[in-house]
PDB file of C-alpha atoms in Angstrom:
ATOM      1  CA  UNK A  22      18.587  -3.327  20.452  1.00 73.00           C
ATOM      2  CA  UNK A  23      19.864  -2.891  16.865  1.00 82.00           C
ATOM      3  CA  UNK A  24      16.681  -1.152  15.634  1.00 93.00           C
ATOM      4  CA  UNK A  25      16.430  -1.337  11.649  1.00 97.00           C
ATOM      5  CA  UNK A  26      19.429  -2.701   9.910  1.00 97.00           C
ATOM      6  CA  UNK A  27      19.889  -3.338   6.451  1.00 98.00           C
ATOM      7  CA  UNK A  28      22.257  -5.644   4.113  1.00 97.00           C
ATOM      8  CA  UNK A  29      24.795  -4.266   2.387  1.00 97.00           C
ATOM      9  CA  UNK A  30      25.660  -0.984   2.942  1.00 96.00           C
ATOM     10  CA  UNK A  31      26.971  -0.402  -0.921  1.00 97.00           C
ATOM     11  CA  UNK A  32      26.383  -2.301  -4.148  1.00 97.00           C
ATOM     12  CA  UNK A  33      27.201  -2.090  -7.848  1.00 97.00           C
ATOM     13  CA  UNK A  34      25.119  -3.983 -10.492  1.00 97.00           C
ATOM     14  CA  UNK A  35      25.124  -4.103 -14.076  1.00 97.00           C
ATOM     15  CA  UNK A  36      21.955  -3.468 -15.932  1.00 98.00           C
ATOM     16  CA  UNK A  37      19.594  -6.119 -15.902  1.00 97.00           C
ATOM     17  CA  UNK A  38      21.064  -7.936 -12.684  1.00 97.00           C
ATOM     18  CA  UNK A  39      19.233  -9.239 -10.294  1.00 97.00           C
ATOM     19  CA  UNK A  40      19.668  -8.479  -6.129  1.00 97.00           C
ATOM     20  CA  UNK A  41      17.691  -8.657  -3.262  1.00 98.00           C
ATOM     21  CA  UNK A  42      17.985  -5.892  -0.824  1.00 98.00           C
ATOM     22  CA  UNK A  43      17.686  -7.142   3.324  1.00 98.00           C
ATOM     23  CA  UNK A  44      15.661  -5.434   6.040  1.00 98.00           C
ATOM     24  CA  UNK A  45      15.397  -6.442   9.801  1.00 98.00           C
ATOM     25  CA  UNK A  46      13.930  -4.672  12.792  1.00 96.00           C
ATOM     26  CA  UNK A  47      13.826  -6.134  16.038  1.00 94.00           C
ATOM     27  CA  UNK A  48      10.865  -3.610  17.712  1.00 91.00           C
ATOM     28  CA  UNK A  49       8.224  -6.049  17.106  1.00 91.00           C
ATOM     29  CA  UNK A  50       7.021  -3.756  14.714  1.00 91.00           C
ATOM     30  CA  UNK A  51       3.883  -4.880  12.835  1.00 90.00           C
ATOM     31  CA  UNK A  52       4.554  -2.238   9.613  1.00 91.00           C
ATOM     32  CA  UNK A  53       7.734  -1.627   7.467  1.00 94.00           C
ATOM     33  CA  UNK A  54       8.362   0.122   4.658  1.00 95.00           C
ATOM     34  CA  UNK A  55      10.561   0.783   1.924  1.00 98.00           C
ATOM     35  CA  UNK A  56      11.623   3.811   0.282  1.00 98.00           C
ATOM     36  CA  UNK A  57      14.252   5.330  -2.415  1.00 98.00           C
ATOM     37  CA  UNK A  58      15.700   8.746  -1.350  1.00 97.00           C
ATOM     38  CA  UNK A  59      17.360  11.128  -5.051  1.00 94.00           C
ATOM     39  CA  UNK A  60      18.918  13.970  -4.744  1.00 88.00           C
ATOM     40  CA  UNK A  61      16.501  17.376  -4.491  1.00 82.00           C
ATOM     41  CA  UNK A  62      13.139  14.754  -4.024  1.00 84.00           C
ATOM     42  CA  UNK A  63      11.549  13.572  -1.199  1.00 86.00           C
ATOM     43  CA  UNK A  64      11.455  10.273   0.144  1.00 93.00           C
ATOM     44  CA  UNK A  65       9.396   7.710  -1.962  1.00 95.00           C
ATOM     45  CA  UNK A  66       7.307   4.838  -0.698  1.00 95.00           C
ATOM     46  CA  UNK A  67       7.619   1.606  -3.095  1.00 97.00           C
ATOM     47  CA  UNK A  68       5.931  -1.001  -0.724  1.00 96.00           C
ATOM     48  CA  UNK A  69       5.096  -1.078   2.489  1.00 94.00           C
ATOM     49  CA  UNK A  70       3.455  -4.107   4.742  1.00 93.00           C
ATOM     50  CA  UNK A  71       1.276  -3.508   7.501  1.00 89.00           C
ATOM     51  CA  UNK A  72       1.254  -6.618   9.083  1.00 88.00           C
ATOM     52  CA  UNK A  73       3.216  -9.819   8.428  1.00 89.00           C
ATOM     53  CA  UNK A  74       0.989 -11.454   5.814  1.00 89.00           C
ATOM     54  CA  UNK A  75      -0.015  -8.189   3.730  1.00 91.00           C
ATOM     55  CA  UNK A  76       2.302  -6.322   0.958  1.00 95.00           C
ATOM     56  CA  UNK A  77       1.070  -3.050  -0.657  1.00 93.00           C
ATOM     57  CA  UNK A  78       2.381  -0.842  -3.559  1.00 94.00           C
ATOM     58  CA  UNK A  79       3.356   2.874  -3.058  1.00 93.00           C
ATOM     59  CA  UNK A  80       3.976   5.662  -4.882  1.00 91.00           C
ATOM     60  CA  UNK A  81       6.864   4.231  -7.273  1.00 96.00           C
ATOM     61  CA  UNK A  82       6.376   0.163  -7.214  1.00 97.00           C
ATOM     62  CA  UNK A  83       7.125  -0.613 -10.660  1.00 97.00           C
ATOM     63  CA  UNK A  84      10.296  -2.607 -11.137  1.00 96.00           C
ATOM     64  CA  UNK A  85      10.265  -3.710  -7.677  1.00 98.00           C
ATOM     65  CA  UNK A  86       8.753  -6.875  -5.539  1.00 97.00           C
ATOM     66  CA  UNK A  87       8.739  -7.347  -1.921  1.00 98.00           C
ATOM     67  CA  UNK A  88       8.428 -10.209   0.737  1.00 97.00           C
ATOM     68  CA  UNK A  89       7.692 -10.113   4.181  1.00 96.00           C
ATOM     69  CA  UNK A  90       8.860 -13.272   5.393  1.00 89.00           C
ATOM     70  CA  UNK A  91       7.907 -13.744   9.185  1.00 95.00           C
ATOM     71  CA  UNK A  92       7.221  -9.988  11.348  1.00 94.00           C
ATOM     72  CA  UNK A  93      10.596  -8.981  11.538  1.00 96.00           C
ATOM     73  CA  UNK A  94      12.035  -9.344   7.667  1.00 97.00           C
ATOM     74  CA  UNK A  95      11.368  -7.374   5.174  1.00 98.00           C
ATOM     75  CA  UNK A  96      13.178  -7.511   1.974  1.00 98.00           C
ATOM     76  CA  UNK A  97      13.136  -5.586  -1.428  1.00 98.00           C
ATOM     77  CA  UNK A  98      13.962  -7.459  -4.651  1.00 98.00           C
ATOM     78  CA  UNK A  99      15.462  -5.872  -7.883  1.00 97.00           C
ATOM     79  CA  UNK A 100      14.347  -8.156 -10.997  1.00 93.00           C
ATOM     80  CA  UNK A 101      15.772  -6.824 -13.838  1.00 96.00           C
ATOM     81  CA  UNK A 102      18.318  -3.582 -12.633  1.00 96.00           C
ATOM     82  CA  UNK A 103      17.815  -0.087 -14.487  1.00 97.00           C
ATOM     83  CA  UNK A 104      20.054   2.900 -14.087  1.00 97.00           C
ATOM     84  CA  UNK A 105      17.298   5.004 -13.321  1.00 97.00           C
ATOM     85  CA  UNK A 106      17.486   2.409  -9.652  1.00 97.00           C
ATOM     86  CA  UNK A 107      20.291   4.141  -8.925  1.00 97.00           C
ATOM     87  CA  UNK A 108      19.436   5.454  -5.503  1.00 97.00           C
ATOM     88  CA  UNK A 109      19.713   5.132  -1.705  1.00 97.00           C
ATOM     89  CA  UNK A 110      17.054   2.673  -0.414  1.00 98.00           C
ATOM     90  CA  UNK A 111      16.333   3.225   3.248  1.00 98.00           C
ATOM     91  CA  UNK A 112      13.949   0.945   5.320  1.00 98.00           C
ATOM     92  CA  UNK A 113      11.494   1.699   7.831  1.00 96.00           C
ATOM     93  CA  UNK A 114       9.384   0.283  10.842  1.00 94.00           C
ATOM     94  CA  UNK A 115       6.567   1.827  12.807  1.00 90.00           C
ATOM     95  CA  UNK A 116       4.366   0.873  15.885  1.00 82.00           C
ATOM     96  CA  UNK A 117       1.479  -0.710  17.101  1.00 63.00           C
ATOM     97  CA  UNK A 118      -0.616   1.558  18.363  1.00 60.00           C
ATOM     98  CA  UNK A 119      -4.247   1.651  17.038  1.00 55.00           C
ATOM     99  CA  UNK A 120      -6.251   4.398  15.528  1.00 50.00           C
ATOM    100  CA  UNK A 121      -3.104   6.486  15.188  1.00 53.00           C
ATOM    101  CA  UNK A 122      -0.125   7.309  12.890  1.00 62.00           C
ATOM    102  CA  UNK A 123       3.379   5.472  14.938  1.00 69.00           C
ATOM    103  CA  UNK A 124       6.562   7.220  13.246  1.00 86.00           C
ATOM    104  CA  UNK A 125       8.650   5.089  11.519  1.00 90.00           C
ATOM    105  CA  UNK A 126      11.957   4.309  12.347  1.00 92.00           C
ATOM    106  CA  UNK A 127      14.589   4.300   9.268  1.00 96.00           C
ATOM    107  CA  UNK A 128      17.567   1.848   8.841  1.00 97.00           C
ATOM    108  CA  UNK A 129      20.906   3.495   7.616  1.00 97.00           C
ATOM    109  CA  UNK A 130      20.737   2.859   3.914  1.00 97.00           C
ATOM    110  CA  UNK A 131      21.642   1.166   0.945  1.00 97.00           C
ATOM    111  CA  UNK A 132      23.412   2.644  -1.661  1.00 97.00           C
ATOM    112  CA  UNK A 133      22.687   1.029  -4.855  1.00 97.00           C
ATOM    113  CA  UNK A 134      24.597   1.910  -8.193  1.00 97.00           C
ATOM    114  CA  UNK A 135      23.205   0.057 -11.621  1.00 97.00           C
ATOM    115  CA  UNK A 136      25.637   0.902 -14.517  1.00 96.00           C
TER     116      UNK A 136
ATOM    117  CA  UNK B  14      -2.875  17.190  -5.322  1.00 80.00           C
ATOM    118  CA  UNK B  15      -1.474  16.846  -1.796  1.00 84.00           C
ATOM    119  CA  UNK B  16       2.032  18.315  -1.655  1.00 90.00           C
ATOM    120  CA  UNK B  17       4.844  18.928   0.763  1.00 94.00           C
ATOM    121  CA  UNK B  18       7.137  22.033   0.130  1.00 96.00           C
ATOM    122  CA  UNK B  19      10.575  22.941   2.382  1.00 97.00           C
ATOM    123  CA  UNK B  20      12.107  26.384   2.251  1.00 97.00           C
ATOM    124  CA  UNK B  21      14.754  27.430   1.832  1.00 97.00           C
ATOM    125  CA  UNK B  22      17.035  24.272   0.097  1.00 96.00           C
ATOM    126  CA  UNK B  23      19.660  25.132   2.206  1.00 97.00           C
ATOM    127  CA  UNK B  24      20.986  27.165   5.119  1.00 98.00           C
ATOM    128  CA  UNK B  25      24.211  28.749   6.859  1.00 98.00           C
ATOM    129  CA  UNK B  26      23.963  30.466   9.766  1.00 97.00           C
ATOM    130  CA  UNK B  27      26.615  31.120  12.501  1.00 97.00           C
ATOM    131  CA  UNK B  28      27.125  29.306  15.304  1.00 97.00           C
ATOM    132  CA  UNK B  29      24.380  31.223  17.820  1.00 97.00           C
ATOM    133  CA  UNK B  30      22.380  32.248  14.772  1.00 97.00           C
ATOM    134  CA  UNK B  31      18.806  31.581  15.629  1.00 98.00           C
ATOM    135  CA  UNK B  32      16.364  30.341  12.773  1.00 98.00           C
ATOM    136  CA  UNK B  33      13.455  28.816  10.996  1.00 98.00           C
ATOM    137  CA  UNK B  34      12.461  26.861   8.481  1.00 98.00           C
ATOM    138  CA  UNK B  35       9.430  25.937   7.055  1.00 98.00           C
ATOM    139  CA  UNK B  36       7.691  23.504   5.851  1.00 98.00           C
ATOM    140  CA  UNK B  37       4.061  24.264   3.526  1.00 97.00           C
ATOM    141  CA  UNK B  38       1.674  21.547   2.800  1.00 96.00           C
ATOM    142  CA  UNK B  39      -1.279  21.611   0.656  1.00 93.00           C
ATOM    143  CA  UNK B  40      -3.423  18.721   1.430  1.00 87.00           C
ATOM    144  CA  UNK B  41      -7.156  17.469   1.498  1.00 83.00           C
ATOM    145  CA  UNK B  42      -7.138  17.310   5.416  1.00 84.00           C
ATOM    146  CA  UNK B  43      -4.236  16.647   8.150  1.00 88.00           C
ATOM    147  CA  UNK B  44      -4.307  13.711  10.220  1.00 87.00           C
ATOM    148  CA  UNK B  45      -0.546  14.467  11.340  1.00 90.00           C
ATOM    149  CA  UNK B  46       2.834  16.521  10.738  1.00 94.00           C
ATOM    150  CA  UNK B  47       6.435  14.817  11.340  1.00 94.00           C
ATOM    151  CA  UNK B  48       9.881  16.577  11.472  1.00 97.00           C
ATOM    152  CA  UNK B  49      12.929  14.260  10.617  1.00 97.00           C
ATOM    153  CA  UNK B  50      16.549  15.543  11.398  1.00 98.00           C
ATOM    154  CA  UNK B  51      18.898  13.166   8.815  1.00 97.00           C
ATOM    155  CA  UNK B  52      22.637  13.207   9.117  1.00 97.00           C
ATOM    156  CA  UNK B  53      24.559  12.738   5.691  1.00 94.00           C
ATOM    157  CA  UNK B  54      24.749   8.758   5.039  1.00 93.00           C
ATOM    158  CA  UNK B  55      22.513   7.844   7.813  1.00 95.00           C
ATOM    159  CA  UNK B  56      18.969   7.236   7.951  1.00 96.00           C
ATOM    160  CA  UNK B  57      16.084   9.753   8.688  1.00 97.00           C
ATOM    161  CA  UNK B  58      15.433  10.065  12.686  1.00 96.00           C
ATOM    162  CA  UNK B  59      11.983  11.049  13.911  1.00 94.00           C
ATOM    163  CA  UNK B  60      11.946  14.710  15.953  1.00 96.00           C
ATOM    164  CA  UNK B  61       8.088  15.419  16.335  1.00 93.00           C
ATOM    165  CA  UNK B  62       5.063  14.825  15.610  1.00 93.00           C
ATOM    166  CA  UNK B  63       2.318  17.529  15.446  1.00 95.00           C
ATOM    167  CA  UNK B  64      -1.648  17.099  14.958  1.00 91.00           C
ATOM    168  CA  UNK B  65      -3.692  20.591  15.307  1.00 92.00           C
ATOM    169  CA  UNK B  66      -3.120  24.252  14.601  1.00 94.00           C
ATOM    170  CA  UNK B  67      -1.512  25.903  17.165  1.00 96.00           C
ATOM    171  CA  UNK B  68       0.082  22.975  18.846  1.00 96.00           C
ATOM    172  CA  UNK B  69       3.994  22.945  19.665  1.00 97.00           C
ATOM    173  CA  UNK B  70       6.916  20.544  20.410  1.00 96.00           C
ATOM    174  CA  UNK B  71      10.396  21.334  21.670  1.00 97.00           C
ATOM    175  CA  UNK B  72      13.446  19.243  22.098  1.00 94.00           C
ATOM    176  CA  UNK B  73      16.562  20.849  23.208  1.00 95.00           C
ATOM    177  CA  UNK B  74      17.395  23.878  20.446  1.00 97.00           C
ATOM    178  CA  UNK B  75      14.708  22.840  18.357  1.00 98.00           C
ATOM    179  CA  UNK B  76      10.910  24.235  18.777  1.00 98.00           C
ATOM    180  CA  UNK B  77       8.340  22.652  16.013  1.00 98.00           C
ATOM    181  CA  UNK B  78       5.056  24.929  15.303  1.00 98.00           C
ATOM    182  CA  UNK B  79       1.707  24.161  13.069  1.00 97.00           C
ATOM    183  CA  UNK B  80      -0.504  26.121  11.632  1.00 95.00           C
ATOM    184  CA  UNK B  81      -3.510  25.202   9.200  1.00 92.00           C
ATOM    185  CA  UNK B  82      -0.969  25.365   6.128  1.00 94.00           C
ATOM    186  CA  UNK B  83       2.746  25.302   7.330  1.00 97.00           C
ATOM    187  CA  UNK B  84       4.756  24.592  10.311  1.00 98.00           C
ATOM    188  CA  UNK B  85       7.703  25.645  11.341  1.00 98.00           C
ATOM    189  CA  UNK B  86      11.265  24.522  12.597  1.00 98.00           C
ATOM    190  CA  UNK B  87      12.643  26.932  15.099  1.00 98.00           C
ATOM    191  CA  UNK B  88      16.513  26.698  15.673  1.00 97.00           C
ATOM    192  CA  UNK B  89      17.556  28.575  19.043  1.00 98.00           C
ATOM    193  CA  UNK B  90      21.072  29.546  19.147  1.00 97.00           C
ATOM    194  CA  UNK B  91      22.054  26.966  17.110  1.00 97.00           C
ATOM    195  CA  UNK B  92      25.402  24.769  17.433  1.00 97.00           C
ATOM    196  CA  UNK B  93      27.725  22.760  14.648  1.00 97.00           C
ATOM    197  CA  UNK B  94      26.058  19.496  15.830  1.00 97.00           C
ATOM    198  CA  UNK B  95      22.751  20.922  14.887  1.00 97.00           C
ATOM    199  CA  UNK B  96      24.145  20.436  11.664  1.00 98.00           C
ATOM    200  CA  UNK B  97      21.636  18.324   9.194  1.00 98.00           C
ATOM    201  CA  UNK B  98      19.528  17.834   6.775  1.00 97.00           C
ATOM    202  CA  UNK B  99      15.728  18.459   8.391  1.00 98.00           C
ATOM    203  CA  UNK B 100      12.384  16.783   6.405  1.00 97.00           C
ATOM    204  CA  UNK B 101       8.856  17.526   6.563  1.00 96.00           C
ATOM    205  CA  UNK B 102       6.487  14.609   6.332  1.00 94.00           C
ATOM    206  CA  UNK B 103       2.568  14.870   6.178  1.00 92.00           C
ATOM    207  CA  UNK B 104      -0.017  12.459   6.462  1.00 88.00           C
ATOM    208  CA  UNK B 105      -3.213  13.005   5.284  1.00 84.00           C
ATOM    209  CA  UNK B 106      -6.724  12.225   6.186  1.00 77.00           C
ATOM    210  CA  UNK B 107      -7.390  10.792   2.574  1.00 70.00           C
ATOM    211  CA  UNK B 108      -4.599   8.569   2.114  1.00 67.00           C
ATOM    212  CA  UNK B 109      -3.936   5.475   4.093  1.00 70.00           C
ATOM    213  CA  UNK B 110      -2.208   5.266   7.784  1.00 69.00           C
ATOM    214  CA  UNK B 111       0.884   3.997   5.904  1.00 76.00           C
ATOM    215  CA  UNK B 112       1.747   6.502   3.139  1.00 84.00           C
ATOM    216  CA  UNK B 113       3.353  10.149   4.403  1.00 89.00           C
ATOM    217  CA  UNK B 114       4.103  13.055   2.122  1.00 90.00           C
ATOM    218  CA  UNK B 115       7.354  14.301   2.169  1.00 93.00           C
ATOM    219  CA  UNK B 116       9.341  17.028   1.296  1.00 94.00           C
ATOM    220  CA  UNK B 117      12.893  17.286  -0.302  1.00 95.00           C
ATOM    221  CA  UNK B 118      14.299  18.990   3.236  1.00 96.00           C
ATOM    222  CA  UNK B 119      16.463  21.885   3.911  1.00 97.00           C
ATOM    223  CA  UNK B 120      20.314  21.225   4.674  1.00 97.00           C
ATOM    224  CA  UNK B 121      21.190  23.606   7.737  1.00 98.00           C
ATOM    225  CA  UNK B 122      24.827  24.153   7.805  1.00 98.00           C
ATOM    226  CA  UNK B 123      25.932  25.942  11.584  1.00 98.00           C
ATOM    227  CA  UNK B 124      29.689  27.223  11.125  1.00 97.00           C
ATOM    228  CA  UNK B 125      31.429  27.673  14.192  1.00 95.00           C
TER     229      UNK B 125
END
């Protein structure tokens, strides 16, 4: 069981590049999120899907789009790169159980630079 | 506004140094309460979860309390493993099953 993982590890745009970020969980899962982590803040949701089929906005969407392409793939696309996405993006999966909050389980990061 | 605050930023204690630290939320009603330990370039890893007032968790050194505005993180004799950055999440009754609150953390630093 590899859990969350997440593809790459590091990367170094220009502004106004284009990447996709990729997210895989092999729980079975029905929910995953995804979140940017800056120094001295909390985590912040930018989408999260909580089923295969359904994609939601969070608390910081703009600038971002998501796909969920079958129940274990979730990936995070950067249009048009600002510096101000300079951040570590982290990826998340939580549980099935009804009527109940599941806690999420976090992949180990991507550290994005835009210059 | 709902809210999550950590105190304090940062901590060094000794190795055997017991501890707390907190974690205040101000929010319209709690449907849960989650400590994360995360270790520097790694990913957040779920501790506890915590529903009611008065209810407590424990896991090894680690005890996790909740009252009806704060909980808290007890640290019992704490070694250099224990060694982290600890965050507070909150969900609340208003907000969907999906979203948590979360505070910026407190880094623990145990010296040997």
């Amino acid at each position: 069981n590899a859990g969350v993982t997440q593809t790459p590890k590091f990367q170094v745009l220009k502004t106004g590049q284009s990447m996709t970020l990729q997210c895989a969980q092999d729980m079975n899962h029905n929910s995953m999120y995804w979140y940017r982590q800056d120094p001295g803040m909390g985590l912040r949701l930018i989408y999260y899907s909580a089923s295969e089929g359904t994609t939601d906005k969070g608390e910081v969407p703009n600038g971002y789009n998501v796909s969920r392409l079958n129940k274990r793939e979730f990936s995070l696309r950067l249009e048009s790169a600002a510096p101000s996405q300079t951040s570590v993006y982290f990826c998340a999966s939580s549980g099935n159980r009804r009527g109940s909050y599941n806690e999420q389980f976090f992949g180990p990061g991507t550290r994005l630079t835009v210059l | 506004e709902d809210q999550v605050t950590q105190s304090p930023e940062a901590l060094r204690l000794q190795e055997g140094e017991s501890s707390s630290l907190n974690c205040s939320y101000t929010v319209s009603g709690l449907r849960g309460l989650f400590w994360y330990r995360q270790d520097p370039g790694k990913g957040p890893e779920f501790l506890f979860t915590l529903y009611s007032a008065g209810e407590e968790k424990e896991k090894e050194r680690l005890k996790a309390t909740l009252t009806k505005k704060e909980s808290f993180l007890h640290i019992t004799a704490p070694k250099p493993e224990d060694s982290a950055t600890y965050l507070c999440a909150v969900q609340a009754v208003v907000v969907s099953n999906y979203q948590l609150i979360w505070g910026a953390g407190t880094k623990l630093i145990i010296k040997p």
